[in-house]
Every structure is written in C-alpha cells, then in structure tokens.
Amino acid sequence: MELSQIKGIIPPILTPMRPDESLDLEALGAEVERLLAAGVHGIFPLGTNGEGYILSWSEKLQVLETVIHQAKGRVPVYAGTGCISTAETIRLSREAQALGADALSIITPSFALASQQELYDHYAAVAQSVDIPIVLYNIPARTGNKLLPETVARLAKDIDLIAAAKDSSGDWDNLQAYITLTQDLGKDFRVLSGNDSLILKCLKAGGAGGIAGCANVYPHTMVSIYERFQAGDLEGAQTAQDSIASFRAVFQYGNANTVVKKAAALLGAPVGECRRPFCRLSGEGMEALRKVLAENAARGMD
C-alpha cells in the first residue's frame, strides 16, 4: 500500500447484527457496497463504531475476512487490531495481514494506565511483527490512555511502518500538534481526524482526512467535505462540514455508537442494534434523532 493512499474519508464500518446478536455477514457485505458507492476512500472494520471492543476473536476474523473480500482492493482496508496486551495485538495484526488487510489501525491499550514509554514499546513491538502500515489510534476518553504528540512524533521518526495517526480526542490542540510535530520528519506521515467535526480543520492544517463515524449515516455528505476541499471549494466543504452538527448534537442523549447505528437502521441500512448492554437510547433521544434525520433528509443529505 502506498502511503499516499492514506487519505480522505474512511468510515469505521458498522458491524450488522441479527436480533439474537449474531453477526449478519451478508448485511456487512452490503454495507461495504453502500459505502463504496458513496465514494469513500477506505474502510475501517473493527473500529469503535464497528463494536470491535465487544466481538469475540472468531467474530473479529469473520468481519475482517468479509470486508476484505467484499472490498476486492477497490479501497484500502484498515483493520482494527488493537488489543489490551502487546502479544494479543501482534497475534491479531498478523491474522489481519494474512487475510489481506492493507493497513492496521491500532488503538492504545485500555483499562490499565500506560506510560508513554510503554505505549512506544507496544507499538514498536507490533511494527516489528508485521509488514503493512500502522495507523496509531488515540481515543483517551474510551481507553484511559492518551498518546501524546511527542510520542507520536517519536514513533513516526523511528519506525518506518508507523505511517499515520488518528486522533479521536476531540482536542484540537492535540490534533494540531500531531500534524505540526510530524511535518518535518523526512517521511510522508499522515494525520487523520477521528472527530467528525474537525475534519475540515484538520485538512486545512495539513492533515489527510478523517476516520468518520458519521459516514455510516451520511457517506456522500462526509465524502464531499474532502472532495470539495481538494477541489478548492472551501465554502462548499465548510457547508458540508457544518451540516452534520445537528446530527452530532443527538450524541448528548447516549452512546455515540448507539446513535450512529440506530440512525443508519432508521435510514434503511440493515445493521440491527448495538450489542447489549450498549444499545439503549431514551425516548427523548429517539425523538430527537428522528427529527434530525427528517430535517436532514429534507435538505438532501445522504
């Protein structure tokens, strides 16, 4: 995979489930096609929106195999292979590479507090065990571990396979520091926004795009942020960026993953519910969601 391919709008694809919470792999294949038809620039299975945190080992492999097979090389597939232990992360990363993933997206270990040196050693060990690019994934609100900009820059400088970083902290200063500290390393390092509201700001600062959960709901709209920016249509890009604010406002009513999956289902995607217990949205939240979806449909968002 050329590092120049790490760009654009990359949806962390939802993992469709049946009412009994078993995987619906046929629906997963259909989701891949739906996203590709909208022009996405990559697909990221086993991300946060894909509920990678709650899938068994076997299920993770089934999801990866299905997405990779369905994508057929049309866009890069970024396999989410981060686990709590280094050994398990290496094992899943090797499995993903063997299945044909183009790159790895590796979230920081979670639950136990890790030092920056421990995080550095973790990623270095994984990189020594595979032969495909690695995207660092920072989401401290979920993992409890923050990957500092200085550590990102050190990893990017020292290790060739460390090719990009996704920042989902929602902290603009942190995301900007990722970009600033990796600009002059003598290598093509890519920074992606994991916060959908910061994608255009990331692009303007020299970033490469975003891994966008909202692209599971509004793939054309999210893709247009990147495409309009690349075409020099900054006003159009800003309009597209601003258009998702009302949908993101619904996140106040519950888990963002749950809101995204319920929204996709309400719009006709056969993705089912999130796996319990992370599946509930209050009546007030559902009412707000339906209202926003209807308003956005009337505006032509898709």
PDB file of C-alpha atoms in Angstrom:
ATOM      1  CA  MET A   1       0.000   0.000   0.000  1.00  0.00           C
ATOM      2  CA  GLU A   2       1.308   3.448  -0.932  1.00  0.00           C
ATOM      3  CA  LEU A   3       1.247   5.862   1.973  1.00  0.00           C
ATOM      4  CA  SER A   4      -0.357   8.417  -0.322  1.00  0.00           C
ATOM      5  CA  GLN A   5      -3.467   6.221  -0.197  1.00  0.00           C
ATOM      6  CA  ILE A   6      -3.966   7.047   3.475  1.00  0.00           C
ATOM      7  CA  LYS A   7      -6.347   9.931   2.937  1.00  0.00           C
ATOM      8  CA  GLY A   8      -9.897  11.065   2.577  1.00  0.00           C
ATOM      9  CA  ILE A   9     -12.978   9.821   4.377  1.00  0.00           C
ATOM     10  CA  ILE A  10     -12.654   6.375   5.910  1.00  0.00           C
ATOM     11  CA  PRO A  11     -15.776   5.032   7.651  1.00  0.00           C
ATOM     12  CA  PRO A  12     -15.319   2.833  10.721  1.00  0.00           C
ATOM     13  CA  ILE A  13     -17.885   0.462   9.250  1.00  0.00           C
ATOM     14  CA  LEU A  14     -20.755  -0.753  11.414  1.00  0.00           C
ATOM     15  CA  THR A  15     -20.962  -4.455  12.251  1.00  0.00           C
ATOM     16  CA  PRO A  16     -24.509  -5.596  11.372  1.00  0.00           C
ATOM     17  CA  MET A  17     -26.157  -7.913  13.869  1.00  0.00           C
ATOM     18  CA  ARG A  18     -29.305 -10.004  13.883  1.00  0.00           C
ATOM     19  CA  PRO A  19     -31.880  -9.777  16.703  1.00  0.00           C
ATOM     20  CA  ASP A  20     -30.070 -12.603  18.539  1.00  0.00           C
ATOM     21  CA  GLU A  21     -26.825 -10.540  18.348  1.00  0.00           C
ATOM     22  CA  SER A  22     -25.147 -12.911  15.912  1.00  0.00           C
ATOM     23  CA  LEU A  23     -23.175 -11.378  13.058  1.00  0.00           C
ATOM     24  CA  ASP A  24     -25.030 -10.654   9.830  1.00  0.00           C
ATOM     25  CA  LEU A  25     -22.166 -11.033   7.386  1.00  0.00           C
ATOM     26  CA  GLU A  26     -24.391 -10.729   4.328  1.00  0.00           C
ATOM     27  CA  ALA A  27     -25.552  -7.333   5.571  1.00  0.00           C
ATOM     28  CA  LEU A  28     -21.924  -6.422   6.271  1.00  0.00           C
ATOM     29  CA  GLY A  29     -21.071  -7.063   2.646  1.00  0.00           C
ATOM     30  CA  ALA A  30     -23.984  -4.862   1.620  1.00  0.00           C
ATOM     31  CA  GLU A  31     -22.689  -2.090   3.879  1.00  0.00           C
ATOM     32  CA  VAL A  32     -19.300  -2.259   2.187  1.00  0.00           C
ATOM     33  CA  GLU A  33     -21.008  -1.781  -1.178  1.00  0.00           C
ATOM     34  CA  ARG A  34     -23.169   1.067   0.112  1.00  0.00           C
ATOM     35  CA  LEU A  35     -20.139   2.952   1.371  1.00  0.00           C
ATOM     36  CA  LEU A  36     -18.085   2.303  -1.748  1.00  0.00           C
ATOM     37  CA  ALA A  37     -20.949   3.591  -3.898  1.00  0.00           C
ATOM     38  CA  ALA A  38     -20.745   6.860  -1.969  1.00  0.00           C
ATOM     39  CA  GLY A  39     -17.072   7.268  -2.878  1.00  0.00           C
ATOM     40  CA  VAL A  40     -15.376   6.606   0.461  1.00  0.00           C
ATOM     41  CA  HIS A  41     -11.595   6.417   0.357  1.00  0.00           C
ATOM     42  CA  GLY A  42     -11.129   3.423   2.647  1.00  0.00           C
ATOM     43  CA  ILE A  43     -12.974   1.162   5.069  1.00  0.00           C
ATOM     44  CA  PHE A  44     -12.075   0.508   8.689  1.00  0.00           C
ATOM     45  CA  PRO A  45     -13.571  -2.661  10.197  1.00  0.00           C
ATOM     46  CA  LEU A  46     -13.407  -3.369  13.949  1.00  0.00           C
ATOM     47  CA  GLY A  47     -13.274   0.282  14.930  1.00  0.00           C
ATOM     48  CA  THR A  48     -15.218   1.842  17.782  1.00  0.00           C
ATOM     49  CA  ASN A  49     -18.329   2.236  15.634  1.00  0.00           C
ATOM     50  CA  GLY A  50     -17.819  -1.329  14.460  1.00  0.00           C
ATOM     51  CA  GLU A  51     -18.031  -2.563  18.059  1.00  0.00           C
ATOM     52  CA  GLY A  52     -14.659  -4.238  17.822  1.00  0.00           C
ATOM     53  CA  TYR A  53     -14.424  -3.943  21.605  1.00  0.00           C
ATOM     54  CA  ILE A  54     -17.281  -6.430  22.131  1.00  0.00           C
ATOM     55  CA  LEU A  55     -16.628  -9.045  19.441  1.00  0.00           C
ATOM     56  CA  SER A  56     -15.039 -12.433  20.060  1.00  0.00           C
ATOM     57  CA  TRP A  57     -11.774 -13.402  18.398  1.00  0.00           C
ATOM     58  CA  SER A  58     -13.594 -15.575  15.875  1.00  0.00           C
ATOM     59  CA  GLU A  59     -16.089 -12.827  15.109  1.00  0.00           C
ATOM     60  CA  LYS A  60     -13.303 -10.324  14.509  1.00  0.00           C
ATOM     61  CA  LEU A  61     -11.731 -12.630  11.950  1.00  0.00           C
ATOM     62  CA  GLN A  62     -15.091 -13.170  10.251  1.00  0.00           C
ATOM     63  CA  VAL A  63     -15.657  -9.416   9.996  1.00  0.00           C
ATOM     64  CA  LEU A  64     -12.178  -8.817   8.602  1.00  0.00           C
ATOM     65  CA  GLU A  65     -12.468 -11.614   6.067  1.00  0.00           C
ATOM     66  CA  THR A  66     -15.884 -10.385   4.910  1.00  0.00           C
ATOM     67  CA  VAL A  67     -14.845  -6.753   4.490  1.00  0.00           C
ATOM     68  CA  ILE A  68     -11.564  -7.554   2.759  1.00  0.00           C
ATOM     69  CA  HIS A  69     -13.245  -9.999   0.391  1.00  0.00           C
ATOM     70  CA  GLN A  70     -16.075  -7.587  -0.416  1.00  0.00           C
ATOM     71  CA  ALA A  71     -13.819  -4.577  -0.931  1.00  0.00           C
ATOM     72  CA  LYS A  72     -11.772  -6.510  -3.502  1.00  0.00           C
ATOM     73  CA  GLY A  73      -8.954  -3.984  -3.372  1.00  0.00           C
ATOM     74  CA  ARG A  74     -11.100  -1.091  -4.531  1.00  0.00           C
ATOM     75  CA  VAL A  75     -10.117   0.931  -1.476  1.00  0.00           C
ATOM     76  CA  PRO A  76      -7.669   0.213   1.341  1.00  0.00           C
ATOM     77  CA  VAL A  77      -8.984  -1.776   4.295  1.00  0.00           C
ATOM     78  CA  TYR A  78      -7.712  -0.622   7.687  1.00  0.00           C
ATOM     79  CA  ALA A  79      -8.058  -3.495  10.159  1.00  0.00           C
ATOM     80  CA  GLY A  80      -8.663  -2.544  13.778  1.00  0.00           C
ATOM     81  CA  THR A  81      -6.308  -4.887  15.594  1.00  0.00           C
ATOM     82  CA  GLY A  82      -5.562  -3.113  18.857  1.00  0.00           C
ATOM     83  CA  CYS A  83      -5.971  -5.266  21.963  1.00  0.00           C
ATOM     84  CA  ILE A  84      -5.045  -4.713  25.587  1.00  0.00           C
ATOM     85  CA  SER A  85      -1.877  -6.815  25.545  1.00  0.00           C
ATOM     86  CA  THR A  86       1.012  -6.455  23.140  1.00  0.00           C
ATOM     87  CA  ALA A  87       1.053 -10.211  22.467  1.00  0.00           C
ATOM     88  CA  GLU A  88      -2.633 -10.294  21.524  1.00  0.00           C
ATOM     89  CA  THR A  89      -2.285  -7.191  19.365  1.00  0.00           C
ATOM     90  CA  ILE A  90       0.582  -8.819  17.485  1.00  0.00           C
ATOM     91  CA  ARG A  91      -1.412 -12.002  17.005  1.00  0.00           C
ATOM     92  CA  LEU A  92      -4.491 -10.221  15.629  1.00  0.00           C
ATOM     93  CA  SER A  93      -2.350  -7.913  13.487  1.00  0.00           C
ATOM     94  CA  ARG A  94      -0.627 -10.895  11.878  1.00  0.00           C
ATOM     95  CA  GLU A  95      -4.012 -12.530  11.262  1.00  0.00           C
ATOM     96  CA  ALA A  96      -5.285  -9.336   9.606  1.00  0.00           C
ATOM     97  CA  GLN A  97      -2.219  -9.113   7.389  1.00  0.00           C
ATOM     98  CA  ALA A  98      -2.618 -12.749   6.375  1.00  0.00           C
ATOM     99  CA  LEU A  99      -6.260 -12.090   5.464  1.00  0.00           C
ATOM    100  CA  GLY A 100      -5.204  -9.279   3.142  1.00  0.00           C
ATOM    101  CA  ALA A 101      -5.684  -6.073   5.137  1.00  0.00           C
ATOM    102  CA  ASP A 102      -3.879  -3.098   3.632  1.00  0.00           C
ATOM    103  CA  ALA A 103      -3.098  -1.357   6.909  1.00  0.00           C
ATOM    104  CA  LEU A 104      -3.643  -1.707  10.646  1.00  0.00           C
ATOM    105  CA  SER A 105      -5.416   0.747  12.898  1.00  0.00           C
ATOM    106  CA  ILE A 106      -4.163   0.099  16.410  1.00  0.00           C
ATOM    107  CA  ILE A 107      -5.905   1.691  19.361  1.00  0.00           C
ATOM    108  CA  THR A 108      -3.918   2.266  22.524  1.00  0.00           C
ATOM    109  CA  PRO A 109      -4.218  -0.418  25.196  1.00  0.00           C
ATOM    110  CA  SER A 110      -7.037   0.257  27.643  1.00  0.00           C
ATOM    111  CA  PHE A 111      -8.095  -0.071  31.288  1.00  0.00           C
ATOM    112  CA  ALA A 112      -4.625  -0.112  32.885  1.00  0.00           C
ATOM    113  CA  LEU A 113      -2.689   3.149  32.806  1.00  0.00           C
ATOM    114  CA  ALA A 114       0.300   3.019  30.463  1.00  0.00           C
ATOM    115  CA  SER A 115       3.306   5.327  30.419  1.00  0.00           C
ATOM    116  CA  GLN A 116       4.389   6.946  27.165  1.00  0.00           C
ATOM    117  CA  GLN A 117       7.426   4.638  27.068  1.00  0.00           C
ATOM    118  CA  GLU A 118       5.170   1.615  27.481  1.00  0.00           C
ATOM    119  CA  LEU A 119       2.997   2.843  24.616  1.00  0.00           C
ATOM    120  CA  TYR A 120       6.089   3.416  22.482  1.00  0.00           C
ATOM    121  CA  ASP A 121       7.361  -0.094  23.233  1.00  0.00           C
ATOM    122  CA  HIS A 122       3.927  -1.565  22.493  1.00  0.00           C
ATOM    123  CA  TYR A 123       3.702  -0.033  19.027  1.00  0.00           C
ATOM    124  CA  ALA A 124       7.356  -0.740  18.266  1.00  0.00           C
ATOM    125  CA  ALA A 125       6.883  -4.424  19.074  1.00  0.00           C
ATOM    126  CA  VAL A 126       3.826  -4.675  16.823  1.00  0.00           C
ATOM    127  CA  ALA A 127       5.646  -2.928  13.978  1.00  0.00           C
ATOM    128  CA  GLN A 128       8.471  -5.439  14.210  1.00  0.00           C
ATOM    129  CA  SER A 129       5.964  -8.265  13.732  1.00  0.00           C
ATOM    130  CA  VAL A 130       4.131  -7.154  10.579  1.00  0.00           C
ATOM    131  CA  ASP A 131       4.876  -5.762   7.118  1.00  0.00           C
ATOM    132  CA  ILE A 132       1.971  -3.360   6.481  1.00  0.00           C
ATOM    133  CA  PRO A 133       1.467   0.280   7.550  1.00  0.00           C
ATOM    134  CA  ILE A 134       0.210   1.087  11.027  1.00  0.00           C
ATOM    135  CA  VAL A 135      -2.172   3.901  11.943  1.00  0.00           C
ATOM    136  CA  LEU A 136      -1.867   4.935  15.589  1.00  0.00           C
ATOM    137  CA  TYR A 137      -5.284   5.438  17.213  1.00  0.00           C
ATOM    138  CA  ASN A 138      -5.722   7.847  20.117  1.00  0.00           C
ATOM    139  CA  ILE A 139      -9.088   7.939  21.910  1.00  0.00           C
ATOM    140  CA  PRO A 140      -8.306   8.584  25.576  1.00  0.00           C
ATOM    141  CA  ALA A 141     -11.932   9.046  26.653  1.00  0.00           C
ATOM    142  CA  ARG A 142     -12.537   5.384  25.812  1.00  0.00           C
ATOM    143  CA  THR A 143      -9.174   3.792  26.674  1.00  0.00           C
ATOM    144  CA  GLY A 144      -7.926   5.908  29.560  1.00  0.00           C
ATOM    145  CA  ASN A 145      -4.556   6.268  27.820  1.00  0.00           C
ATOM    146  CA  LYS A 146      -3.559   9.382  25.900  1.00  0.00           C
ATOM    147  CA  LEU A 147      -0.975   9.062  23.146  1.00  0.00           C
ATOM    148  CA  LEU A 148       0.937  12.319  23.434  1.00  0.00           C
ATOM    149  CA  PRO A 149       2.062  14.245  20.326  1.00  0.00           C
ATOM    150  CA  GLU A 150       5.694  13.815  21.312  1.00  0.00           C
ATOM    151  CA  THR A 151       5.262  10.038  21.411  1.00  0.00           C
ATOM    152  CA  VAL A 152       3.532  10.057  18.036  1.00  0.00           C
ATOM    153  CA  ALA A 153       6.417  12.072  16.561  1.00  0.00           C
ATOM    154  CA  ARG A 154       8.982   9.742  18.089  1.00  0.00           C
ATOM    155  CA  LEU A 155       7.251   6.641  16.733  1.00  0.00           C
ATOM    156  CA  ALA A 156       6.849   8.235  13.311  1.00  0.00           C
ATOM    157  CA  LYS A 157      10.522   9.186  13.203  1.00  0.00           C
ATOM    158  CA  ASP A 158      11.919   5.892  14.452  1.00  0.00           C
ATOM    159  CA  ILE A 159       9.699   3.290  12.780  1.00  0.00           C
ATOM    160  CA  ASP A 160       9.030   3.180   9.039  1.00  0.00           C
ATOM    161  CA  LEU A 161       5.760   1.241   9.310  1.00  0.00           C
ATOM    162  CA  ILE A 162       4.233   3.831  11.643  1.00  0.00           C
ATOM    163  CA  ALA A 163       2.587   5.717   8.791  1.00  0.00           C
ATOM    164  CA  ALA A 164      -0.278   7.713  10.273  1.00  0.00           C
ATOM    165  CA  ALA A 165      -2.171   8.670  13.393  1.00  0.00           C
ATOM    166  CA  LYS A 166      -5.866   9.056  14.080  1.00  0.00           C
ATOM    167  CA  ASP A 167      -6.760  11.448  16.880  1.00  0.00           C
ATOM    168  CA  SER A 168     -10.226  10.986  18.381  1.00  0.00           C
ATOM    169  CA  SER A 169      -9.562  13.051  21.482  1.00  0.00           C
ATOM    170  CA  GLY A 170     -11.703  15.941  20.242  1.00  0.00           C
ATOM    171  CA  ASP A 171      -8.902  18.228  21.427  1.00  0.00           C
ATOM    172  CA  TRP A 172      -7.921  20.460  18.518  1.00  0.00           C
ATOM    173  CA  ASP A 173      -4.619  21.433  20.110  1.00  0.00           C
ATOM    174  CA  ASN A 174      -3.663  17.756  20.373  1.00  0.00           C
ATOM    175  CA  LEU A 175      -4.627  17.028  16.767  1.00  0.00           C
ATOM    176  CA  GLN A 176      -2.782  20.105  15.546  1.00  0.00           C
ATOM    177  CA  ALA A 177       0.306  19.043  17.496  1.00  0.00           C
ATOM    178  CA  TYR A 178       0.199  15.644  15.781  1.00  0.00           C
ATOM    179  CA  ILE A 179       0.370  17.473  12.448  1.00  0.00           C
ATOM    180  CA  THR A 180       2.964  20.053  13.476  1.00  0.00           C
ATOM    181  CA  LEU A 181       5.395  17.651  15.129  1.00  0.00           C
ATOM    182  CA  THR A 182       5.373  15.184  12.220  1.00  0.00           C
ATOM    183  CA  GLN A 183       5.664  17.619   9.299  1.00  0.00           C
ATOM    184  CA  ASP A 184       9.454  17.746   9.096  1.00  0.00           C
ATOM    185  CA  LEU A 185      10.482  14.146   9.720  1.00  0.00           C
ATOM    186  CA  GLY A 186      11.614  13.433   6.173  1.00  0.00           C
ATOM    187  CA  LYS A 187       8.775  10.981   5.642  1.00  0.00           C
ATOM    188  CA  ASP A 188       5.191  11.183   4.446  1.00  0.00           C
ATOM    189  CA  PHE A 189       3.315  10.840   7.739  1.00  0.00           C
ATOM    190  CA  ARG A 190      -0.477  11.198   7.644  1.00  0.00           C
ATOM    191  CA  VAL A 191      -2.741  12.602  10.362  1.00  0.00           C
ATOM    192  CA  LEU A 192      -6.456  11.824  10.382  1.00  0.00           C
ATOM    193  CA  SER A 193      -9.188  13.364  12.494  1.00  0.00           C
ATOM    194  CA  GLY A 194     -11.241  10.862  14.450  1.00  0.00           C
ATOM    195  CA  ASN A 195     -13.611  13.628  15.484  1.00  0.00           C
ATOM    196  CA  ASP A 196     -16.011  14.278  12.611  1.00  0.00           C
ATOM    197  CA  SER A 197     -16.468  17.944  13.481  1.00  0.00           C
ATOM    198  CA  LEU A 198     -12.728  18.617  12.993  1.00  0.00           C
ATOM    199  CA  ILE A 199     -12.200  17.037   9.576  1.00  0.00           C
ATOM    200  CA  LEU A 200     -12.102  20.230   7.537  1.00  0.00           C
ATOM    201  CA  LYS A 201     -10.000  21.998  10.156  1.00  0.00           C
ATOM    202  CA  CYS A 202      -7.597  19.039  10.039  1.00  0.00           C
ATOM    203  CA  LEU A 203      -7.365  19.257   6.241  1.00  0.00           C
ATOM    204  CA  LYS A 204      -6.691  22.990   6.324  1.00  0.00           C
ATOM    205  CA  ALA A 205      -3.855  22.426   8.804  1.00  0.00           C
ATOM    206  CA  GLY A 206      -2.183  19.816   6.605  1.00  0.00           C
ATOM    207  CA  GLY A 207      -3.946  16.657   7.754  1.00  0.00           C
ATOM    208  CA  ALA A 208      -5.063  13.908   5.384  1.00  0.00           C
ATOM    209  CA  GLY A 209      -8.759  13.478   6.190  1.00  0.00           C
ATOM    210  CA  GLY A 210     -10.834  11.670   8.754  1.00  0.00           C
ATOM    211  CA  ILE A 211     -11.994   8.318  10.040  1.00  0.00           C
ATOM    212  CA  ALA A 212     -15.601   9.377  10.250  1.00  0.00           C
ATOM    213  CA  GLY A 213     -18.324   7.553  12.145  1.00  0.00           C
ATOM    214  CA  CYS A 214     -20.960   9.821  10.621  1.00  0.00           C
ATOM    215  CA  ALA A 215     -20.028   8.418   7.200  1.00  0.00           C
ATOM    216  CA  ASN A 216     -22.037   5.341   8.184  1.00  0.00           C
ATOM    217  CA  VAL A 217     -25.104   7.598   8.136  1.00  0.00           C
ATOM    218  CA  TYR A 218     -24.206  10.304   5.614  1.00  0.00           C
ATOM    219  CA  PRO A 219     -21.447   8.869   3.420  1.00  0.00           C
ATOM    220  CA  HIS A 220     -21.965  11.214   0.431  1.00  0.00           C
ATOM    221  CA  THR A 221     -22.014  14.283   2.678  1.00  0.00           C
ATOM    222  CA  MET A 222     -18.869  13.254   4.544  1.00  0.00           C
ATOM    223  CA  VAL A 223     -17.017  12.396   1.340  1.00  0.00           C
ATOM    224  CA  SER A 224     -17.924  15.801  -0.055  1.00  0.00           C
ATOM    225  CA  ILE A 225     -16.029  17.539   2.763  1.00  0.00           C
ATOM    226  CA  TYR A 226     -12.807  16.026   1.456  1.00  0.00           C
ATOM    227  CA  GLU A 227     -13.604  16.192  -2.244  1.00  0.00           C
ATOM    228  CA  ARG A 228     -14.717  19.822  -2.122  1.00  0.00           C
ATOM    229  CA  PHE A 229     -11.628  20.757  -0.121  1.00  0.00           C
ATOM    230  CA  GLN A 230      -9.387  19.056  -2.670  1.00  0.00           C
ATOM    231  CA  ALA A 231     -11.184  20.882  -5.474  1.00  0.00           C
ATOM    232  CA  GLY A 232     -10.590  24.237  -3.789  1.00  0.00           C
ATOM    233  CA  ASP A 233     -14.263  24.712  -2.909  1.00  0.00           C
ATOM    234  CA  LEU A 234     -13.699  25.775   0.673  1.00  0.00           C
ATOM    235  CA  GLU A 235     -17.171  27.251   1.031  1.00  0.00           C
ATOM    236  CA  GLY A 236     -18.783  24.029  -0.140  1.00  0.00           C
ATOM    237  CA  ALA A 237     -16.529  21.987   2.138  1.00  0.00           C
ATOM    238  CA  GLN A 238     -17.483  24.167   5.082  1.00  0.00           C
ATOM    239  CA  THR A 239     -21.171  23.814   4.277  1.00  0.00           C
ATOM    240  CA  ALA A 240     -20.820  20.030   4.231  1.00  0.00           C
ATOM    241  CA  GLN A 241     -18.828  20.098   7.466  1.00  0.00           C
ATOM    242  CA  ASP A 242     -21.394  22.276   9.218  1.00  0.00           C
ATOM    243  CA  SER A 243     -24.291  20.127   8.023  1.00  0.00           C
ATOM    244  CA  ILE A 244     -23.506  17.244  10.387  1.00  0.00           C
ATOM    245  CA  ALA A 245     -23.643  19.383  13.542  1.00  0.00           C
ATOM    246  CA  SER A 246     -27.334  18.765  14.207  1.00  0.00           C
ATOM    247  CA  PHE A 247     -26.867  15.003  13.922  1.00  0.00           C
ATOM    248  CA  ARG A 248     -23.858  15.044  16.225  1.00  0.00           C
ATOM    249  CA  ALA A 249     -25.906  17.023  18.739  1.00  0.00           C
ATOM    250  CA  VAL A 250     -28.007  13.891  19.278  1.00  0.00           C
ATOM    251  CA  PHE A 251     -24.945  12.251  20.848  1.00  0.00           C
ATOM    252  CA  GLN A 252     -25.835  14.076  24.071  1.00  0.00           C
ATOM    253  CA  TYR A 253     -28.627  11.546  24.595  1.00  0.00           C
ATOM    254  CA  GLY A 254     -26.459   8.449  24.696  1.00  0.00           C
ATOM    255  CA  ASN A 255     -23.502   6.478  23.411  1.00  0.00           C
ATOM    256  CA  ALA A 256     -22.451   7.907  20.046  1.00  0.00           C
ATOM    257  CA  ASN A 257     -22.009   4.377  18.655  1.00  0.00           C
ATOM    258  CA  THR A 258     -25.616   3.603  19.529  1.00  0.00           C
ATOM    259  CA  VAL A 259     -26.870   6.827  17.947  1.00  0.00           C
ATOM    260  CA  VAL A 260     -24.960   6.160  14.715  1.00  0.00           C
ATOM    261  CA  LYS A 261     -26.179   2.575  14.418  1.00  0.00           C
ATOM    262  CA  LYS A 262     -29.797   3.465  15.197  1.00  0.00           C
ATOM    263  CA  ALA A 263     -29.625   6.304  12.658  1.00  0.00           C
ATOM    264  CA  ALA A 264     -28.280   4.021   9.935  1.00  0.00           C
ATOM    265  CA  ALA A 265     -31.014   1.489  10.698  1.00  0.00           C
ATOM    266  CA  LEU A 266     -33.738   4.145  10.619  1.00  0.00           C
ATOM    267  CA  LEU A 267     -32.474   5.210   7.198  1.00  0.00           C
ATOM    268  CA  GLY A 268     -32.833   1.669   5.890  1.00  0.00           C
ATOM    269  CA  ALA A 269     -29.426   0.064   6.414  1.00  0.00           C
ATOM    270  CA  PRO A 270     -29.902  -3.484   7.769  1.00  0.00           C
ATOM    271  CA  VAL A 271     -27.396  -3.120  10.597  1.00  0.00           C
ATOM    272  CA  GLY A 272     -29.522  -4.050  13.608  1.00  0.00           C
ATOM    273  CA  GLU A 273     -28.838  -2.921  17.146  1.00  0.00           C
ATOM    274  CA  CYS A 274     -25.592  -2.477  19.034  1.00  0.00           C
ATOM    275  CA  ARG A 275     -24.699  -5.466  21.172  1.00  0.00           C
ATOM    276  CA  ARG A 276     -26.026  -5.284  24.717  1.00  0.00           C
ATOM    277  CA  PRO A 277     -25.708  -3.551  27.071  1.00  0.00           C
ATOM    278  CA  PHE A 278     -24.724  -0.645  24.810  1.00  0.00           C
ATOM    279  CA  CYS A 279     -27.939  -0.481  22.806  1.00  0.00           C
ATOM    280  CA  ARG A 280     -30.354   1.866  24.527  1.00  0.00           C
ATOM    281  CA  LEU A 281     -31.398   5.353  23.506  1.00  0.00           C
ATOM    282  CA  SER A 282     -34.014   7.134  25.583  1.00  0.00           C
ATOM    283  CA  GLY A 283     -37.401   8.061  24.171  1.00  0.00           C
ATOM    284  CA  GLU A 284     -36.300  11.679  24.141  1.00  0.00           C
ATOM    285  CA  GLY A 285     -33.170  10.706  22.271  1.00  0.00           C
ATOM    286  CA  MET A 286     -35.070   8.682  19.677  1.00  0.00           C
ATOM    287  CA  GLU A 287     -37.464  11.577  19.131  1.00  0.00           C
ATOM    288  CA  ALA A 288     -34.543  13.979  18.646  1.00  0.00           C
ATOM    289  CA  LEU A 289     -32.858  11.529  16.281  1.00  0.00           C
ATOM    290  CA  ARG A 290     -35.946  11.044  14.120  1.00  0.00           C
ATOM    291  CA  LYS A 291     -36.451  14.808  13.939  1.00  0.00           C
ATOM    292  CA  VAL A 292     -32.858  15.457  12.833  1.00  0.00           C
ATOM    293  CA  LEU A 293     -32.917  12.660  10.272  1.00  0.00           C
ATOM    294  CA  ALA A 294     -36.113  14.037   8.760  1.00  0.00           C
ATOM    295  CA  GLU A 295     -34.732  17.582   8.640  1.00  0.00           C
ATOM    296  CA  ASN A 296     -31.506  16.415   7.029  1.00  0.00           C
ATOM    297  CA  ALA A 297     -33.385  14.274   4.501  1.00  0.00           C
ATOM    298  CA  ALA A 298     -35.397  17.333   3.504  1.00  0.00           C
ATOM    299  CA  ARG A 299     -32.096  19.133   2.902  1.00  0.00           C
ATOM    300  CA  GLY A 300     -30.908  16.313   0.673  1.00  0.00           C
ATOM    301  CA  MET A 301     -28.236  14.907   2.977  1.00  0.00           C
ATOM    302  CA  ASP A 302     -27.261  11.315   2.391  1.00  0.00           C
TER     303      ASP A 302
END
